[in-house]
Tab-separated table of C-alpha atoms and ligand atoms in Angstrom:
chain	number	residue	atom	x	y	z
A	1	UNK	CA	14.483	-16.075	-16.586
A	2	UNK	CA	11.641	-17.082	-14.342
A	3	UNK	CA	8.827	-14.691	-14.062
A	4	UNK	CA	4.951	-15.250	-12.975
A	5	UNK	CA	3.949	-13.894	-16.049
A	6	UNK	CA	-0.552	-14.196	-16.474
A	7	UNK	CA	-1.994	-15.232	-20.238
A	8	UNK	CA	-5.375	-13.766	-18.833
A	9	UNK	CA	-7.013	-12.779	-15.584
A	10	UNK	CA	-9.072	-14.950	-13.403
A	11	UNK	CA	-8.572	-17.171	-10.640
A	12	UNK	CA	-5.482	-18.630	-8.883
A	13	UNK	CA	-5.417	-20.941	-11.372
A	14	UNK	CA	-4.120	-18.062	-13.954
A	15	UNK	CA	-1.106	-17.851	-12.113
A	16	UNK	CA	2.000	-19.660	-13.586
A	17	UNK	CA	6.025	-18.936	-12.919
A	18	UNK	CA	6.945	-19.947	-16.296
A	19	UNK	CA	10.617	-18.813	-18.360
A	20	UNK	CA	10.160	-15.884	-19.949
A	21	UNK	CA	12.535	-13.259	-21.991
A	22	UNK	CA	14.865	-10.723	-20.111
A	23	UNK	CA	14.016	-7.734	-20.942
A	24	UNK	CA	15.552	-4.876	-22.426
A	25	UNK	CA	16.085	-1.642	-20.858
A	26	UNK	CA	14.845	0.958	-23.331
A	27	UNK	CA	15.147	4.974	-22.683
A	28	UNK	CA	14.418	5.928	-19.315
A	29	UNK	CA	14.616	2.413	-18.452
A	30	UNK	CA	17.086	0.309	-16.133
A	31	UNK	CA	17.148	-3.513	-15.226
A	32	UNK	CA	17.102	-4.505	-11.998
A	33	UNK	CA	18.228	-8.158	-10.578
A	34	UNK	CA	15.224	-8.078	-8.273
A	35	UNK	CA	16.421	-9.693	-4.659
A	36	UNK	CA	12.601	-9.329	-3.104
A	37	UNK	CA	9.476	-8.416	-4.530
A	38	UNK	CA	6.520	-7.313	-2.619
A	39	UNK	CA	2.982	-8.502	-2.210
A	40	UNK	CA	0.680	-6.258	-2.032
A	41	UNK	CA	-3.317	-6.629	-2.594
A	42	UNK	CA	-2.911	-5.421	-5.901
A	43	UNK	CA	-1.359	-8.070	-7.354
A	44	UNK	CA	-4.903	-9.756	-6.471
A	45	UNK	CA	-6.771	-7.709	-8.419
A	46	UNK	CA	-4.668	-7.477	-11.645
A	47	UNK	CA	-4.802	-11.319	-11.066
A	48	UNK	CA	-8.694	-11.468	-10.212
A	49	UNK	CA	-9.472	-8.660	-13.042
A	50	UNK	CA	-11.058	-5.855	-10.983
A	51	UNK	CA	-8.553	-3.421	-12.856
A	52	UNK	CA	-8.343	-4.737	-16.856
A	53	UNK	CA	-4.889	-5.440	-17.944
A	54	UNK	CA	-3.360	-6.001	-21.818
A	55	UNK	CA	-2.165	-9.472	-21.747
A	56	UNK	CA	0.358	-11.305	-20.815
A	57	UNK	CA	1.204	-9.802	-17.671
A	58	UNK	CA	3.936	-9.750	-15.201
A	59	UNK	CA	2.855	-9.799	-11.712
A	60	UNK	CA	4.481	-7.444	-9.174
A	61	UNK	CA	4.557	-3.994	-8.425
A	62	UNK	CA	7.929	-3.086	-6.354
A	63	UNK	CA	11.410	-4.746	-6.089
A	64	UNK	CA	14.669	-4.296	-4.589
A	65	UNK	CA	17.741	-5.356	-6.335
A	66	UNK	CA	20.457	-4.564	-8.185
A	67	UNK	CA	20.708	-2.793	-11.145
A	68	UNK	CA	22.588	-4.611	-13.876
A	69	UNK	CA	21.846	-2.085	-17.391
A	70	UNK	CA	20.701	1.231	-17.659
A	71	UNK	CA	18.843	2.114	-21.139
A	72	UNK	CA	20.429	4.115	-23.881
A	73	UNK	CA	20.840	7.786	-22.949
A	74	UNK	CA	20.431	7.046	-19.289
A	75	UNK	CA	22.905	9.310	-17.323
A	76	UNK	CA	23.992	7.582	-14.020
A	77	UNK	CA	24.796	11.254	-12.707
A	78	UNK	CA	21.320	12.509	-13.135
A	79	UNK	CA	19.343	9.304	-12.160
A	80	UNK	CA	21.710	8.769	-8.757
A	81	UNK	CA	22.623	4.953	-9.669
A	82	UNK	CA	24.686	3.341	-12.050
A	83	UNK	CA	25.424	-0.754	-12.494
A	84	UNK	CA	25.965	-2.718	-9.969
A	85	UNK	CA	24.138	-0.382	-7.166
A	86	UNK	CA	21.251	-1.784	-4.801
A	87	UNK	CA	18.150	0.187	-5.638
A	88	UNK	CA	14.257	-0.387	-4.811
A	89	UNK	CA	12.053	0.018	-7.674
A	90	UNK	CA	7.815	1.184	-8.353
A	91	UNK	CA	6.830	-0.572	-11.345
A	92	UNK	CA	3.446	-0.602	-13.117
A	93	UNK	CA	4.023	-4.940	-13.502
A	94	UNK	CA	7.011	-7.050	-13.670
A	95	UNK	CA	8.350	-7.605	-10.394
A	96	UNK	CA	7.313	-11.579	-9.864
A	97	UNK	CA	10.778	-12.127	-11.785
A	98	UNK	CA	13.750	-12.200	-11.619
A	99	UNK	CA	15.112	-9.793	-14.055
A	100	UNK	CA	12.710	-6.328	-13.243
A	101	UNK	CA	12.376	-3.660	-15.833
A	102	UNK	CA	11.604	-0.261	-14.012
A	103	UNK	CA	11.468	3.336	-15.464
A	104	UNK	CA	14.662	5.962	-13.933
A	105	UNK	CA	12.287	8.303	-12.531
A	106	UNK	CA	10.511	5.624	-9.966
A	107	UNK	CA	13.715	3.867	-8.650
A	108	UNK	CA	15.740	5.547	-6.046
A	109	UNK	CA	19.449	3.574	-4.928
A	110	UNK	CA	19.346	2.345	-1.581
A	111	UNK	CA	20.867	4.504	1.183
A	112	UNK	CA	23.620	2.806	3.302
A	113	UNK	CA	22.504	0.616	5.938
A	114	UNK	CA	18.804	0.327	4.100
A	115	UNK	CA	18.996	-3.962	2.891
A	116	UNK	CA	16.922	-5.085	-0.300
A	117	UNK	CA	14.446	-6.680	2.324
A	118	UNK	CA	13.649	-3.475	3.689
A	119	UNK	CA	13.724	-1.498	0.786
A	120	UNK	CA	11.146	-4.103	-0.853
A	121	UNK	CA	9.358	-4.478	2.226
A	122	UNK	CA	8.607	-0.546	2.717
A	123	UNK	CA	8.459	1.329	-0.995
A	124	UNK	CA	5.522	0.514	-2.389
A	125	UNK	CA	3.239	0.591	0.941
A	126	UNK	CA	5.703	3.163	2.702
A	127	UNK	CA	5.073	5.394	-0.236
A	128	UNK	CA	1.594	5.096	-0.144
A	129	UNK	CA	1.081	5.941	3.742
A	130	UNK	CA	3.538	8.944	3.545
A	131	UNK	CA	1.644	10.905	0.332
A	132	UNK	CA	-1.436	9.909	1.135
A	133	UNK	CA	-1.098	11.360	4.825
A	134	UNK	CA	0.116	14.513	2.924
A	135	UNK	CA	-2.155	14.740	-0.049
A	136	UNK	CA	-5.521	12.889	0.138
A	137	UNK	CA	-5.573	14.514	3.909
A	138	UNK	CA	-2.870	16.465	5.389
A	139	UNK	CA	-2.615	14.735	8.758
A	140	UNK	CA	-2.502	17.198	11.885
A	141	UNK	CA	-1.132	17.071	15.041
A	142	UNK	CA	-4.273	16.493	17.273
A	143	UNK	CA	-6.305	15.350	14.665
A	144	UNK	CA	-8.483	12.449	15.333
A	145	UNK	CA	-7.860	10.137	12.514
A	146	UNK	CA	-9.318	6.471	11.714
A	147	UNK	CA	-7.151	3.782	9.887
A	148	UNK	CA	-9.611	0.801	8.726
A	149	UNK	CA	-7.875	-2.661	8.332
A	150	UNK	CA	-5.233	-1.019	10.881
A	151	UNK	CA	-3.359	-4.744	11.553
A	152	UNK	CA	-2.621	-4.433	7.405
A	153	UNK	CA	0.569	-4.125	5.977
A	154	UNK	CA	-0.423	-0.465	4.349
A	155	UNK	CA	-2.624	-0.529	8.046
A	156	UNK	CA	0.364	-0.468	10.103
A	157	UNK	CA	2.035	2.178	8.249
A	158	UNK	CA	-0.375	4.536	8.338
A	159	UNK	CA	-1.189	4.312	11.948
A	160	UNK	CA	2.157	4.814	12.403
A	161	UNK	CA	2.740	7.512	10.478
A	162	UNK	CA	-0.527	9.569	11.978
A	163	UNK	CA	0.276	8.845	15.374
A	164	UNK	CA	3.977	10.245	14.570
A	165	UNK	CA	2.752	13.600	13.497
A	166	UNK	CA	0.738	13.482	16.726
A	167	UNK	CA	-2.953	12.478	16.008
A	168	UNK	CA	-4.940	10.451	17.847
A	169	UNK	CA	-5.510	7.100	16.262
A	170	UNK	CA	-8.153	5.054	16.221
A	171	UNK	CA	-7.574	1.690	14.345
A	172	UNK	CA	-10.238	-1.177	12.944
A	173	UNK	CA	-9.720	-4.733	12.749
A	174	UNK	CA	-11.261	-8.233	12.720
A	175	UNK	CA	-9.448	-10.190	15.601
A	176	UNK	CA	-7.932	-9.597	19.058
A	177	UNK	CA	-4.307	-10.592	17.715
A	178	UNK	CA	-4.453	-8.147	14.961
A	179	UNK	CA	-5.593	-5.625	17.389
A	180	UNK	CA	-2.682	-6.027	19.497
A	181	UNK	CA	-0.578	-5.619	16.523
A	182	UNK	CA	-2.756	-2.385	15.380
A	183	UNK	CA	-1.871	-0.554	19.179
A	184	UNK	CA	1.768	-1.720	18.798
A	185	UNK	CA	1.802	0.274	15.703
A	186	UNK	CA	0.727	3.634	17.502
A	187	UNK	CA	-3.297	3.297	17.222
A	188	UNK	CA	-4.101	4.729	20.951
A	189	UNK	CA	-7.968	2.606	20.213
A	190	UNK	CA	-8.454	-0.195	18.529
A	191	UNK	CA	-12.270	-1.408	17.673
A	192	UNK	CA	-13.108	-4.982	16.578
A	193	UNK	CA	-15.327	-4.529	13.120
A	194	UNK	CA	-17.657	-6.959	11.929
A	195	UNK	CA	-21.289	-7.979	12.569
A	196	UNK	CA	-23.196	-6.752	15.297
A	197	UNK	CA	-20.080	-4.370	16.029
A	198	UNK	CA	-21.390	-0.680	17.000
A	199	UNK	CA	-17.634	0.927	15.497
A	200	UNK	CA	-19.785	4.263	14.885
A	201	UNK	CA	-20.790	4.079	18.623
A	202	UNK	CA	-17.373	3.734	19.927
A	203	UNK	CA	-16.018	5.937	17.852
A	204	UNK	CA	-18.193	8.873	19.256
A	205	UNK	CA	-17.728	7.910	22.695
A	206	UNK	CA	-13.959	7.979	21.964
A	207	UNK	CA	-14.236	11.655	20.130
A	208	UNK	CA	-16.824	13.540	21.782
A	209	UNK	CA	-18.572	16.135	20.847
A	210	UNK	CA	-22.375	16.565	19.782
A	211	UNK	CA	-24.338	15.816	16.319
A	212	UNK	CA	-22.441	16.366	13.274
A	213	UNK	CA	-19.138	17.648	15.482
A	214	UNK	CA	-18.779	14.078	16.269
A	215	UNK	CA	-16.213	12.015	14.743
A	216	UNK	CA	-12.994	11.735	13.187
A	217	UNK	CA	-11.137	14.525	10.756
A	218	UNK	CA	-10.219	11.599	8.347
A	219	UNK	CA	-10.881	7.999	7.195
A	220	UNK	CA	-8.269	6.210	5.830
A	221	UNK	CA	-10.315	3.423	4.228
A	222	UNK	CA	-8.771	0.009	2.136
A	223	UNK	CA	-11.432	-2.524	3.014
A	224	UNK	CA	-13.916	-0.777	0.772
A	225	UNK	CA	-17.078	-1.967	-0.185
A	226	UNK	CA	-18.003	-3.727	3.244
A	227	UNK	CA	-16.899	-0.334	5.355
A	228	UNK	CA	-17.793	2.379	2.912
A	229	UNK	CA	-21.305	3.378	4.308
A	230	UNK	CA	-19.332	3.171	7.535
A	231	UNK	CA	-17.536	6.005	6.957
A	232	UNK	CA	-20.053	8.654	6.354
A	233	UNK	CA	-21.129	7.931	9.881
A	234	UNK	CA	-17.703	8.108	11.353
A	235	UNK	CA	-16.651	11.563	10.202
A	236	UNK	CA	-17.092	14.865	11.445
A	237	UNK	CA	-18.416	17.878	9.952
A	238	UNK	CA	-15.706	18.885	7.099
A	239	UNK	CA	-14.189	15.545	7.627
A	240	UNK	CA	-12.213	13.454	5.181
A	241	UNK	CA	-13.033	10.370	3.303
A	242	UNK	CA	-9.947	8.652	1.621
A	243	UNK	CA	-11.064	5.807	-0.002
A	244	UNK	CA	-7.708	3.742	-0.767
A	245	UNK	CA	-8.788	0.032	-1.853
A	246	UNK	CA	-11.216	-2.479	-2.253
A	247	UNK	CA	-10.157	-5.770	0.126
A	248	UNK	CA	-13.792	-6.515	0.406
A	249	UNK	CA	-14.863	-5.512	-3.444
A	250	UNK	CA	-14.936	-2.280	-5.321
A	251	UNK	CA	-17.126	0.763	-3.632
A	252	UNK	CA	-20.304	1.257	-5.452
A	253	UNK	CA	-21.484	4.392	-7.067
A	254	UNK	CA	-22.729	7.144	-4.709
A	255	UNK	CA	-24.535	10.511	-5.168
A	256	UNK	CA	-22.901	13.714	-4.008
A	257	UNK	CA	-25.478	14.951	-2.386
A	258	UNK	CA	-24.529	12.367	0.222
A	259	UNK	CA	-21.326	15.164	0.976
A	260	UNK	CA	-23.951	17.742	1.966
A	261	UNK	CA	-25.089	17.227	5.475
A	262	UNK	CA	-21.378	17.316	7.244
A	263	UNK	CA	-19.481	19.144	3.544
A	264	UNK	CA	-17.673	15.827	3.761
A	265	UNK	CA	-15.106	15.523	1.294
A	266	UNK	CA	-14.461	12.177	-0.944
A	267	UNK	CA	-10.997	11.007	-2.810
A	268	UNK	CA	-9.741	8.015	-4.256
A	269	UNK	CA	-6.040	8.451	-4.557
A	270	UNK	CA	-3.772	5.566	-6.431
A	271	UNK	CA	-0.279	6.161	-4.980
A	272	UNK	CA	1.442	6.365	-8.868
A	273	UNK	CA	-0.124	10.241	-9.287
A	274	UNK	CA	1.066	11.422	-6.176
A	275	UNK	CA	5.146	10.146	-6.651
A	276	UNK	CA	4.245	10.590	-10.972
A	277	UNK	CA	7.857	12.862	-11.951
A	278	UNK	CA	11.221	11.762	-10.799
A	279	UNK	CA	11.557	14.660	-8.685
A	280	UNK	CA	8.507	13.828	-6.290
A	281	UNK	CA	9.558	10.189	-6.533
A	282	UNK	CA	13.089	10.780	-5.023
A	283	UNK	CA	11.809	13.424	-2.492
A	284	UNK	CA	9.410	11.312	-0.917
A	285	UNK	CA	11.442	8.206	-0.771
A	286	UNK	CA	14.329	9.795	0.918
A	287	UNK	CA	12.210	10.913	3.450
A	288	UNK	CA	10.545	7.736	3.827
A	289	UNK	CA	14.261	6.088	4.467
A	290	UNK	CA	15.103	8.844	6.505
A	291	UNK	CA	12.071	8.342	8.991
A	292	UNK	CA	12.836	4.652	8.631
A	293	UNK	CA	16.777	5.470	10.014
A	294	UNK	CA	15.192	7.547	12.961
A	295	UNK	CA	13.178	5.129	14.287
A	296	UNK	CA	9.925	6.377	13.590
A	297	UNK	CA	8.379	3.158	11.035
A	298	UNK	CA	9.337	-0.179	12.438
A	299	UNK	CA	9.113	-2.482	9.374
A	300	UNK	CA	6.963	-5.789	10.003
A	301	UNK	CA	7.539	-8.438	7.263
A	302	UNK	CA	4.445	-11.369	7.618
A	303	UNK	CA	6.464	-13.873	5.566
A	304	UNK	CA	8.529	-14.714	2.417
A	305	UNK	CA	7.038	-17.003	-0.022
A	306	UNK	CA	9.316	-18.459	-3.332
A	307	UNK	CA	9.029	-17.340	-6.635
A	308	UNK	CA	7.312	-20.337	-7.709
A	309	UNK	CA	3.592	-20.583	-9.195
A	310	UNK	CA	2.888	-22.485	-6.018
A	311	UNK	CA	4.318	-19.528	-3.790
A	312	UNK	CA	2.660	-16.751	-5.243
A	313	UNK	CA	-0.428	-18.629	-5.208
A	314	UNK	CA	-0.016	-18.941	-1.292
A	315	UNK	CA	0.985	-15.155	-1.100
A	316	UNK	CA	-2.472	-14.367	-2.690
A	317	UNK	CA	-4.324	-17.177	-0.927
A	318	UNK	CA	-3.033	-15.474	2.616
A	319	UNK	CA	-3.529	-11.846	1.706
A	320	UNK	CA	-6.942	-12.096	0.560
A	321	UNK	CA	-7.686	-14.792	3.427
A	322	UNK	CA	-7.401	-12.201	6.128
A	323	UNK	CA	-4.320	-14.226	7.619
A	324	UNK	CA	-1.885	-11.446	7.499
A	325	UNK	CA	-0.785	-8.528	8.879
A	326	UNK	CA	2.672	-6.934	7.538
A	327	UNK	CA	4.276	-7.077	4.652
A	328	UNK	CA	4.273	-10.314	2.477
A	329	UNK	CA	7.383	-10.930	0.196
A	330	UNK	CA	8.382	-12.739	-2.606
A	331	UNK	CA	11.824	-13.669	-2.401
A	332	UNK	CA	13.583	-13.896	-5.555
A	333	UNK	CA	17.316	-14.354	-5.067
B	401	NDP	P1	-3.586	-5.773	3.929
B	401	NDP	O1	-2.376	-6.369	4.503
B	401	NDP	O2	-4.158	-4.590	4.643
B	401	NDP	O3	-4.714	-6.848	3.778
B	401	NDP	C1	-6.052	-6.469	3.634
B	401	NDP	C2	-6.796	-6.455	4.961
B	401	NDP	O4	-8.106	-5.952	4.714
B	401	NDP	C3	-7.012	-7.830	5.564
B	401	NDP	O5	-5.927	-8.292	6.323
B	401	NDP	C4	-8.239	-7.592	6.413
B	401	NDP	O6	-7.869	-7.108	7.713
B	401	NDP	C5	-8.971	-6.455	5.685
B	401	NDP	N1	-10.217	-6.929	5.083
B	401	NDP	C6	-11.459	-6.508	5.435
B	401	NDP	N2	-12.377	-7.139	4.723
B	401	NDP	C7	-11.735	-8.006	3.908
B	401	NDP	C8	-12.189	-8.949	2.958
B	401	NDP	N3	-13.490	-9.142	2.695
B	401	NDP	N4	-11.257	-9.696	2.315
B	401	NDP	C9	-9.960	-9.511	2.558
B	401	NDP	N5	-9.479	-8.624	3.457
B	401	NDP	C10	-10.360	-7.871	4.139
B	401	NDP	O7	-3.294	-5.373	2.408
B	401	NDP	P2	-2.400	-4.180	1.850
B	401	NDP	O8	-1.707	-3.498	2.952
B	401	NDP	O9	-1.628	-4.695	0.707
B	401	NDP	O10	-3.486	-3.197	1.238
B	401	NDP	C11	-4.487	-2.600	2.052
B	401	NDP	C12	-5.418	-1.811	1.154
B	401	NDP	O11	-4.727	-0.666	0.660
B	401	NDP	C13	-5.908	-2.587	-0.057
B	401	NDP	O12	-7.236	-2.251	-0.315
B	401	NDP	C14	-5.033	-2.069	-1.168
B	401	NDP	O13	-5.595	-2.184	-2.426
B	401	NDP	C15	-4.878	-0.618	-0.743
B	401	NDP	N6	-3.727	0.068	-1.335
B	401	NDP	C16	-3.979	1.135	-2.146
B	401	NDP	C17	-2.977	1.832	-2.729
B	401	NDP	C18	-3.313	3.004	-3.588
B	401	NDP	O14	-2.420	3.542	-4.269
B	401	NDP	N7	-4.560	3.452	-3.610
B	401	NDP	C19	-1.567	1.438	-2.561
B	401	NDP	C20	-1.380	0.337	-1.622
B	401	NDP	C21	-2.444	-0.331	-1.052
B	401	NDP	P3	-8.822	-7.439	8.965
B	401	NDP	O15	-8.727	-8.925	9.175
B	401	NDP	O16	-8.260	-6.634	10.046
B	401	NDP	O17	-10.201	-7.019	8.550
């Protein structure tokens, strides 16, 4: 098969589609014909080597597909698929190809009406909006909450997600465009970040209130380093930091004692512990189809690229470039 499969980590240069074996489902295993993979910032830093990886390495962290072997012992009653269903697929690698091997427990069959495209488009990102809205901070109805990078493919989500539930959203981006795209997907404000910007400003004028009652409940943060600092600022007392990426770099070390003077609190989720057993795997993705069916997360696709070396190159090249909002897909077959 073809797969983009990395020797070592470095620049786009490391990236090659080259033929590569098929693998084997083993227990708790199942092989999935992947129709679309998605891109998703990731991929650049298991490329760029921000998070260390054993070598070689497929690319690719989600597919849709079909499944075409399960893994000895696999019971197509208790995993919900069997060959020759449509399922979407969370993999830790291995989705830049065209034969995906996923584990039972994060791969969920398709629900009628729900195409590969759209199940590759939304699991991975979809996933991460909907747990992290429950878990890293419990989004309430009324809640003033801030989505950095809101024009994003995770950006979009979450906005819409928060403003679903009912809280008032207040979205960041870089250009006018994106912004337009940011409101569209429920942020009631959007404010243009960059130099000489005054977002901390706005913000308070937007949320009232005096001294360390200004400010948003929650920060939903994937640029990272350049916005980090930022956030302190933007919160209110008792106010919620999630810290979800690193688009602009890694965040650097703080001290605690930074917390003190609003008991602000700090986490860094990665969406694999929060959908980790089978059962919280398949509970949040049906939801996430079911709030797809009713209406309530329009799915925004930025572009399909081939899986070829030059493709993902340009997936990576556009992702990182700032060029996209919505989801960027690799299409496969
Ligand atoms: P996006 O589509 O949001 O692309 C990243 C966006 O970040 C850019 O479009 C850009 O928007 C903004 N950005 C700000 N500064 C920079 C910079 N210096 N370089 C590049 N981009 C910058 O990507 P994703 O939706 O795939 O991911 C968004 C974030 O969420 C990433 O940090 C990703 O790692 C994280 N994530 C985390 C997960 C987890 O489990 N913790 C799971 C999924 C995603 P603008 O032009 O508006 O500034």
């Amino acid at each position: 098969m073809q797969a983009c499969q990395l020797q070592e980590q470095g620049d786009l240069d490391v990236i090659q589609v080259r033929e590569a074996e098929v693998p084997t489902p083993g227990k708790g295993q199942v092989l999935i014909k992947t129709e679309y993979a998605g891109v998703n910032f990731i991929d650049t830093y298991q490329r760029g080597g921000i998070y260390k990886l054993p070598m070689p390495w497929t690319l690719g962290n989600e597919c849709a597909g079909e499944v075409v072997a399960l893994g000895e012992g696999v019971d197509p009653t208790s995993v919900g698929f069997n060959v020759g269903d449509k399922v979407a697929a969370y993999t830790a690698g291995g989705s830049f190809a065209q034969y995906t091997l996923a584990t039972t427990k994060q791969t969920i069959k398709l629900p009628s009406g729900v195409s590969t495209k759209d199940a590759a488009t939304l699991i991975l990102q979809g996933l991460t909006a909907l747990t992290f809205v429950r878990e890293a901070h419990e989004v309430k109805k009324g809640q003033w909450i801030l989505v950095q990078a809101a024009a994003g493919g995770l950006g979009r989500l979450l906005c819409q997600l928060c403003s679903h539930i009912g809280a008032k959203v207040i979205g960041t981006t870089s250009t006018e465009e994106k912004a337009q795209l940011a409101k569209e997907a429920g942020a009631e404000h959007v404010i243009l970040y960059g130099e000489g910007r005054d977002v901390v400003g706005e913000v308070y004028k937007l949320t009232g209130g005096e001294g360390i009652e200004r400010g948003v409940h929650a920060v939903f943060d994937g640029v990272g380093k350049d916005t980090f600092d930022m956030d302190f600022d933007l919160l209110r007392r008792k106010g919620t930091l999630v810290t979800l990426g690193n688009a602009s770099g890694p965040v650097p070390p703080f001290a605690p004692l930074k917390l003190g003077p609003k008991n602000l609190k700090v986490c860094r989720p990665v969406l694999n512990q929060y959908v980790y057993t089978a059962e919280e795997f398949h509970s949040y993705a049906t939801e996430l189809f079911e709030i797809v069916k009713q209406g309530h997360l329009k799915l925004a696709v930025h572009g399909e690229y081939p899986l070829t070396t030059e493709g993902i190159k340009q997936s990576q090249i556009d992702i990182t470039g700032r060029k996209t909002s919505g989801k960027l897909l690799i299409k496969v077959a």
